[in-house]
GROMACS .gro file of C-alpha atoms in nm:
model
  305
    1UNK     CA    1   0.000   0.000   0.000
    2UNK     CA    2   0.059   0.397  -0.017
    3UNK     CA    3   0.150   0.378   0.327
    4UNK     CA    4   0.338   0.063   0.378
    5UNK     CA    5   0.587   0.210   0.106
    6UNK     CA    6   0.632   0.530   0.278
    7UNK     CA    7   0.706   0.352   0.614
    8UNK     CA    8   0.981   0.102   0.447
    9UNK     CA    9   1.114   0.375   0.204
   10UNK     CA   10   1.073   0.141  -0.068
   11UNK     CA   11   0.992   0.320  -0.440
   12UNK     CA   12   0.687   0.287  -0.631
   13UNK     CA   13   0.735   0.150  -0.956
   14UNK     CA   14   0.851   0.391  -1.275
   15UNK     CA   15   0.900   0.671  -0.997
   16UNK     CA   16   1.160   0.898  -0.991
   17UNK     CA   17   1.222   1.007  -0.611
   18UNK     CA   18   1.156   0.750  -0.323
   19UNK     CA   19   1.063   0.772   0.021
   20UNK     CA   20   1.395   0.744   0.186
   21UNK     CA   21   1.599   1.048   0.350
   22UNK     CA   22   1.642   1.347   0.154
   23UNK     CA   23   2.055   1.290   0.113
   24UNK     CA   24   1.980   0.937   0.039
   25UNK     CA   25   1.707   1.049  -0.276
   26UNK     CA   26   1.964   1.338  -0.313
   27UNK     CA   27   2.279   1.099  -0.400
   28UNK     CA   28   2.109   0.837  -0.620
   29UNK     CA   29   1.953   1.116  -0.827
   30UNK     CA   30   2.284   1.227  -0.904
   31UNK     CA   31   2.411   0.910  -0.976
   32UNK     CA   32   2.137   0.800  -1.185
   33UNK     CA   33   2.119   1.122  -1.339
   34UNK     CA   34   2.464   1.116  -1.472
   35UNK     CA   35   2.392   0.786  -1.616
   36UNK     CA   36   2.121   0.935  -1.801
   37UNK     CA   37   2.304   1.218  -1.890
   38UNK     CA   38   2.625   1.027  -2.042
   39UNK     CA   39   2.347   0.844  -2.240
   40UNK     CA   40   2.147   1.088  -2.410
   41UNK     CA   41   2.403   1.316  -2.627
   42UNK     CA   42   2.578   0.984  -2.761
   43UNK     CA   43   2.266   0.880  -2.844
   44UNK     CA   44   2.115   1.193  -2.985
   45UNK     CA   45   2.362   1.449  -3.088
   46UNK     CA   46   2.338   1.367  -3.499
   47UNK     CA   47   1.966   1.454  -3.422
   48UNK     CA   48   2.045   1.802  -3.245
   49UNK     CA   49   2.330   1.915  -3.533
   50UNK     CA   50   2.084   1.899  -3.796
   51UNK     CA   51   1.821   2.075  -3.563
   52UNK     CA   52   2.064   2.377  -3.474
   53UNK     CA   53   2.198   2.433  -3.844
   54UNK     CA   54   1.812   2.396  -3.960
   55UNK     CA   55   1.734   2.707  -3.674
   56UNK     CA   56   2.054   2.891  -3.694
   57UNK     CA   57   2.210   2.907  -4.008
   58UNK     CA   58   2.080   3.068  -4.284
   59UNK     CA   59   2.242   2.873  -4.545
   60UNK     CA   60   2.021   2.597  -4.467
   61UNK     CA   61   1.661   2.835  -4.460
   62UNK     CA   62   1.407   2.664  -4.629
   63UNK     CA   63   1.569   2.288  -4.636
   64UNK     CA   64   1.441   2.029  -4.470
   65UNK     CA   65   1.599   1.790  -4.203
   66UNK     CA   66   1.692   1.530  -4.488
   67UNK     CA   67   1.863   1.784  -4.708
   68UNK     CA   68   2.082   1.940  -4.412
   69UNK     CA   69   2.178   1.574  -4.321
   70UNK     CA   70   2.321   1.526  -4.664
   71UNK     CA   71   2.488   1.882  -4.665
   72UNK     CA   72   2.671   1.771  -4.343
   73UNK     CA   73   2.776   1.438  -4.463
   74UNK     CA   74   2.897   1.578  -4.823
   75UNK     CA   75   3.079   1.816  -4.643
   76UNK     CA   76   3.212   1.648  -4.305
   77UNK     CA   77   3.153   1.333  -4.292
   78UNK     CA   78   2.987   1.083  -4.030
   79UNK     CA   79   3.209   1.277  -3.772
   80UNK     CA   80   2.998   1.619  -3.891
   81UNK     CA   81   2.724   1.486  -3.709
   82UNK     CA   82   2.871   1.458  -3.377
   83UNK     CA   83   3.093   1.797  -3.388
   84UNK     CA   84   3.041   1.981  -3.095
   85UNK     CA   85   2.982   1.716  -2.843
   86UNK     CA   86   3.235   1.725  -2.611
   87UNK     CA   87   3.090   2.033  -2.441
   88UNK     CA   88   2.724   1.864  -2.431
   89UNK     CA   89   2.834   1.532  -2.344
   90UNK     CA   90   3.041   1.692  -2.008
   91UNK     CA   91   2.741   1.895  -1.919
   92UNK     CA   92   2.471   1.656  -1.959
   93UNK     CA   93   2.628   1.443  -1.743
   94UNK     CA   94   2.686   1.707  -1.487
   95UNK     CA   95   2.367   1.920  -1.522
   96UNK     CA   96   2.149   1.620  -1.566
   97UNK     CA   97   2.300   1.478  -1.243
   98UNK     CA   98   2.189   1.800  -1.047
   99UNK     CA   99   1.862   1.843  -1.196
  100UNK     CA  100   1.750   1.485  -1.094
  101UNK     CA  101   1.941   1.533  -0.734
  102UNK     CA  102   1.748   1.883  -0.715
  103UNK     CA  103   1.427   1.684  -0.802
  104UNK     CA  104   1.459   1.388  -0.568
  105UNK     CA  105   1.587   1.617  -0.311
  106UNK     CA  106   1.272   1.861  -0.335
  107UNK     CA  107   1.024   1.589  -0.353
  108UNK     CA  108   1.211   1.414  -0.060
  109UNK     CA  109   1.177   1.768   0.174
  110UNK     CA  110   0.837   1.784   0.048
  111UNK     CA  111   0.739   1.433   0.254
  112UNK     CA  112   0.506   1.540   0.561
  113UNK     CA  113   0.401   1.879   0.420
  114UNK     CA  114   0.106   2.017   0.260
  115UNK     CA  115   0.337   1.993  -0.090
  116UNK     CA  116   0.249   1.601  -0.077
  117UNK     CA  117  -0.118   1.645  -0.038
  118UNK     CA  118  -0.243   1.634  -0.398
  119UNK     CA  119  -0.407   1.914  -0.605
  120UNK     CA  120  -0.831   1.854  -0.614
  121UNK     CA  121  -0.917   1.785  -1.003
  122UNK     CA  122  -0.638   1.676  -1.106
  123UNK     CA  123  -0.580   1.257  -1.028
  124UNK     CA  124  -0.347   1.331  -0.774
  125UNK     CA  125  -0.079   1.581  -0.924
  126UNK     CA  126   0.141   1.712  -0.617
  127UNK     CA  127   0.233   2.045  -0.578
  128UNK     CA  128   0.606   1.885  -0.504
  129UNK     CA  129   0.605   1.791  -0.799
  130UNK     CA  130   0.595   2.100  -0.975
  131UNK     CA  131   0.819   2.242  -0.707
  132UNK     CA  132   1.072   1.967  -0.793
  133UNK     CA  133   1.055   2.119  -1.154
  134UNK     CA  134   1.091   2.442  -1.106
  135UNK     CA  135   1.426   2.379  -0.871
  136UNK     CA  136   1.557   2.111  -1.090
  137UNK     CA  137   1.528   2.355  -1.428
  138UNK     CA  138   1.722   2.608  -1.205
  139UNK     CA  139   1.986   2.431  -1.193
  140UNK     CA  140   1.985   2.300  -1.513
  141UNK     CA  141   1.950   2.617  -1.695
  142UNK     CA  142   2.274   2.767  -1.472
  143UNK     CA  143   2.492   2.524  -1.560
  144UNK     CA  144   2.348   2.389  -1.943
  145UNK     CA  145   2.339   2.805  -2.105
  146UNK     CA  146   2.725   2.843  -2.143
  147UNK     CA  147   2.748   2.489  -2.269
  148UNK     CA  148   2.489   2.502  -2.542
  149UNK     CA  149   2.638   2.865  -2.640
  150UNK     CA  150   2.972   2.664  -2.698
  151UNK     CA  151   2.802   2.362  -2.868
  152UNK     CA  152   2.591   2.609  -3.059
  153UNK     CA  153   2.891   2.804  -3.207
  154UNK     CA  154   3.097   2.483  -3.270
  155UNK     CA  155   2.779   2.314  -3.481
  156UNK     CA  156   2.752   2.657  -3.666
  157UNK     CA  157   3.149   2.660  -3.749
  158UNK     CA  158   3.164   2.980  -3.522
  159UNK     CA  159   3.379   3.098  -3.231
  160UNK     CA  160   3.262   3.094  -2.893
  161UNK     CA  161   3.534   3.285  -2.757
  162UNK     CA  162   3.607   3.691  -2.732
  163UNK     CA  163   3.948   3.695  -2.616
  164UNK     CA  164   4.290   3.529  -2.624
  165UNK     CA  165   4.442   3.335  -2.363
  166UNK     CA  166   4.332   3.185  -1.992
  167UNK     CA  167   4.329   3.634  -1.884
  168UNK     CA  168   4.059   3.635  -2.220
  169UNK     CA  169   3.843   3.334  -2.051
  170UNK     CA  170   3.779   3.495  -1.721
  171UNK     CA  171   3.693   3.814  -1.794
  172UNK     CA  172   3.371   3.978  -1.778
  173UNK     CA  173   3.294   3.986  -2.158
  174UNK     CA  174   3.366   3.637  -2.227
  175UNK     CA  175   3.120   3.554  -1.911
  176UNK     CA  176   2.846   3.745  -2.037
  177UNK     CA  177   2.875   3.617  -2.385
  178UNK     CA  178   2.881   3.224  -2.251
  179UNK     CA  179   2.551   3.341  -2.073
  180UNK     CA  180   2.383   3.465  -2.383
  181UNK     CA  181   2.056   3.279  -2.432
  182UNK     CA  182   2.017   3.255  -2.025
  183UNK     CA  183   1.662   3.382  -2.039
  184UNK     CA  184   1.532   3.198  -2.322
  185UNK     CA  185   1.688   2.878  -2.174
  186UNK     CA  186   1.530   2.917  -1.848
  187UNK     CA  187   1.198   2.961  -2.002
  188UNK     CA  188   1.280   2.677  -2.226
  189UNK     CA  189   1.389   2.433  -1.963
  190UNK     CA  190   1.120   2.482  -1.709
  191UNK     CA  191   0.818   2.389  -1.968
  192UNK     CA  192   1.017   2.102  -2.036
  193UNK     CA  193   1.101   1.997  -1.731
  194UNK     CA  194   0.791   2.039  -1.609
  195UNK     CA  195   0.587   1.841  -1.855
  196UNK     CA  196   0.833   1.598  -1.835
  197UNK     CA  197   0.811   1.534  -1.430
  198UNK     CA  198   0.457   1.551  -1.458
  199UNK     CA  199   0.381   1.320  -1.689
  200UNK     CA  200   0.631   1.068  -1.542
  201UNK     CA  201   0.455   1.130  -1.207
  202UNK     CA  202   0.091   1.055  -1.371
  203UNK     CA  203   0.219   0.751  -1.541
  204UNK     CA  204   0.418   0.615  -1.260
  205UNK     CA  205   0.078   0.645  -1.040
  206UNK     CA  206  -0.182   0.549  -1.313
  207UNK     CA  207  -0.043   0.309  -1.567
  208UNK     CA  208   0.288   0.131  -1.357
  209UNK     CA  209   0.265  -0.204  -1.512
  210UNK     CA  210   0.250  -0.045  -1.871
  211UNK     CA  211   0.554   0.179  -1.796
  212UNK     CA  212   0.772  -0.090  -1.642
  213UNK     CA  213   0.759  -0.321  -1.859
  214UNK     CA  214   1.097  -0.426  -1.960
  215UNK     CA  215   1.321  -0.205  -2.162
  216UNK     CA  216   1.007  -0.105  -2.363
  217UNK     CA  217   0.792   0.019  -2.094
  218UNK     CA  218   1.101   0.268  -1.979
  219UNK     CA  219   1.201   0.340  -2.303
  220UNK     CA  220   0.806   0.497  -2.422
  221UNK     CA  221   0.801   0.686  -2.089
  222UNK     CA  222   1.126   0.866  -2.148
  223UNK     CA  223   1.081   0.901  -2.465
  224UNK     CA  224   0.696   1.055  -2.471
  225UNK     CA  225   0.738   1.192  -2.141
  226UNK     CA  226   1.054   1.398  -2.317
  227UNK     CA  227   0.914   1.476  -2.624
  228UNK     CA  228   0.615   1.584  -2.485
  229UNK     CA  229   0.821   1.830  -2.327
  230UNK     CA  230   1.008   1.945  -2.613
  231UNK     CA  231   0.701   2.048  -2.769
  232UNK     CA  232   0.605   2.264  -2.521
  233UNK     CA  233   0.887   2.426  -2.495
  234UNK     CA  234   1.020   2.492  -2.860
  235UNK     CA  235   0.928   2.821  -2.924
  236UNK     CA  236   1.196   2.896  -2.648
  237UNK     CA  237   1.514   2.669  -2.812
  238UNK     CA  238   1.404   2.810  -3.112
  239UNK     CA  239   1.502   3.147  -2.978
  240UNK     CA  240   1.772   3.040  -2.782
  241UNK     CA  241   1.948   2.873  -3.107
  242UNK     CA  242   1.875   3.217  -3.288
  243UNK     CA  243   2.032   3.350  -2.958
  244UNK     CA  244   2.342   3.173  -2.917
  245UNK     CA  245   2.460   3.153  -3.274
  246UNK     CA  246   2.458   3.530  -3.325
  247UNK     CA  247   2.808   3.669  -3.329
  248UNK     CA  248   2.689   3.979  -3.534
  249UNK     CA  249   2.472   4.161  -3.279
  250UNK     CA  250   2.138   4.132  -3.464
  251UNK     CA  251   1.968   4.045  -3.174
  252UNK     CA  252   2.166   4.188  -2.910
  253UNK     CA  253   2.002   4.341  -2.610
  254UNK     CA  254   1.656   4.200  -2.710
  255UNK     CA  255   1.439   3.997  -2.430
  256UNK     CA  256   1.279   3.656  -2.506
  257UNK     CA  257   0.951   3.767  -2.578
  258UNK     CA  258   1.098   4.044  -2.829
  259UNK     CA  259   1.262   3.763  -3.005
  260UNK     CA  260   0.981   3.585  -3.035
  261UNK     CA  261   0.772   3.854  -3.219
  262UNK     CA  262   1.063   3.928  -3.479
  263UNK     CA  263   1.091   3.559  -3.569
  264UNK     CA  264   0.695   3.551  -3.578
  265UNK     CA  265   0.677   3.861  -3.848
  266UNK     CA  266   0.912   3.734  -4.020
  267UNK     CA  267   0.840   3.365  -4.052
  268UNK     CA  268   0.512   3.292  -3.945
  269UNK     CA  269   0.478   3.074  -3.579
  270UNK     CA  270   0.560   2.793  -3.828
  271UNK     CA  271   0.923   2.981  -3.776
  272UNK     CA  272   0.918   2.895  -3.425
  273UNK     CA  273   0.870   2.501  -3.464
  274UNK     CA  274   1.190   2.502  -3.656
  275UNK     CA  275   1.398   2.197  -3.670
  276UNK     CA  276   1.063   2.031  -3.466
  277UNK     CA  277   1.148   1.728  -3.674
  278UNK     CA  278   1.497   1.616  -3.577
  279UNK     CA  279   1.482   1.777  -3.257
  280UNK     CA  280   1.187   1.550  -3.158
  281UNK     CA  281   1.378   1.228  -3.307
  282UNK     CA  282   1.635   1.308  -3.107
  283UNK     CA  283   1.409   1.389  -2.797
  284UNK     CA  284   1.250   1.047  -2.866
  285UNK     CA  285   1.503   0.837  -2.934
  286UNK     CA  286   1.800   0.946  -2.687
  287UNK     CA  287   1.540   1.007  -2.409
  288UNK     CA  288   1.376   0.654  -2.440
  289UNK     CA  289   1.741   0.508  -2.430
  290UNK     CA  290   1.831   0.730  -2.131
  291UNK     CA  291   1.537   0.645  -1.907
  292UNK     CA  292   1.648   0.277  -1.962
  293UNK     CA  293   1.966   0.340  -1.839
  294UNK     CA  294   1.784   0.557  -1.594
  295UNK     CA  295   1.601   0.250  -1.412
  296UNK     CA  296   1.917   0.043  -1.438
  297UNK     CA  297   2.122   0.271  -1.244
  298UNK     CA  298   1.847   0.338  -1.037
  299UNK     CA  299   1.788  -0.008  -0.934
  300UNK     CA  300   2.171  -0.054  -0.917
  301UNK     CA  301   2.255   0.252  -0.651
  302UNK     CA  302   1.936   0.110  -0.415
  303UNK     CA  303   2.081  -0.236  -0.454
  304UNK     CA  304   2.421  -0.156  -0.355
  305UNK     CA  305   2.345   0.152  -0.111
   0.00000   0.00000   0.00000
């Protein structure tokens, strides 16, 4: 029962936090989070290079995600595909690892409070929840905007650097310029995040047997759950993409929302789902392989510790 799994700390099936101390939930997030993390941009990056040059670079306006895969492979190679990774593959691992510690770690202060009590109307959605979200996109966005301004710029054959030198890296300019984007990201990240947390929530409560079925059952919840996500939040890496890759000042000192607009009179809101395509294969495919993982480690950690 409920309560007989609160008492022995023992997690419900497909869920993402447990019932055990907060620096317990806190440590296995991390470690299952970097698992997940190390998983998803080997598994997805060919997916997000096509996506950024499709929303960034103007050469490619008007192709689709086919003919931008051939450009890269006439002109790279296989390895094309996976440029820029470095920089992503570090910081998913890291930020991913904090965002699912910030989770379990919220959820896990949450026990015993009004925050566990479920919202009326909606099956049993927990304020913690969404307070798990919002802290876990935090930290995400802090840590993922200076990456994905570097893996940005190194898909789009551009610089991410202003200055020469270690004296060049530290200074003030070359700090603001890695935080380019940070608004958009933010914005971006916490729709994901929180369709993503939610849905996983609702699923692990209302369909568990479906979800945890074997290798599939993981795989469609990460995968939907993720996608999902993405959806609602693409308007926002759209921007952010348009954000980062600018070197030339055209949209310098603009907010988010002003973004938005420009892109819209220009292009139509279709200009906003741009790259949908392969950025939802990606979403699909990396993020179904990644919850996998996920559950593995999960189960691992709890086994061991």
């Amino acid at each position: 029962s409920e309560r007989t799994r609160k008492m022995t700390g023992v997690r419900g099936k497909g869920e993402i936090a447990g019932q055990r101390a907060m620096s317990k939930e806190a440590a296995t997030g991390l470690v299952t989070g970097v698992a997940y993390g190390l998983t998803s941009p080997i598994v997805g990056h060919p997916f997000d290079t096509i996506k950024t040059k499709m929303q960034a670079e103007k050469v490619f306006a008007g192709q689709n995600s086919f003919q931008v895969a051939r450009a890269v492979y006439a002109s790279q190679g296989i390895a094309g595909f996976w440029r820029g990774i470095l920089p992503p593959l570090a910081g998913s691992a890291f930020y991913r690892g904090i965002l699912f510690s910030a989770y379990s770690a919220t959820f896990a202060a949450a026990r015993g409070t009004p925050l566990e009590k479920p919202i009326p109307g909606t099956l049993g959605l927990r304020p913690a929840v969404l307070l798990g979200a919002f802290n876990a996109s935090l930290a995400r966005a802090a840590i993922e905007t200076p990456l994905e301004l570097i893996k940005v710029r190194r898909q789009t054959g551009q610089s991410w650097m202003t200055g020469q030198g270690i004296s060049g890296l530290l200074s003030v300019q070359q700090v603001a310029e890695l935080y380019k984007g940070s608004g958009a990201t933010f914005a971006r990240t916490i729709a994901m995040l929180s369709s993503f947390f939610v849905i996983v929530d609702y699923s692990a409560r209302l369909i568990p047997d479906i979800v945890n079925t074997p290798l599939v059952g993981p795989f469609f919840k990460g995968g939907i759950a993720t996608t999902f996500g993405w959806a609602m939040a693409w308007p926002f890496e759209t921007v952010k993409s348009r954000v980062q890759a600018d070197t030339t000042g055209e949209y310098k000192g603009q907010s988010t929302s002003q973004v938005v607009r420009r892109i819209v009179a220009k292009e139509g809101v279709v200009g906003l789902y741009r790259g949908i395509g392969p950025g939802a294969s990606r979403s699909f495919v990396a993020n179904g392989c990644s919850m996998i993982v996920f559950h593995y480690a999960q189960d691992w950690v709890e086994k061991h510790f």
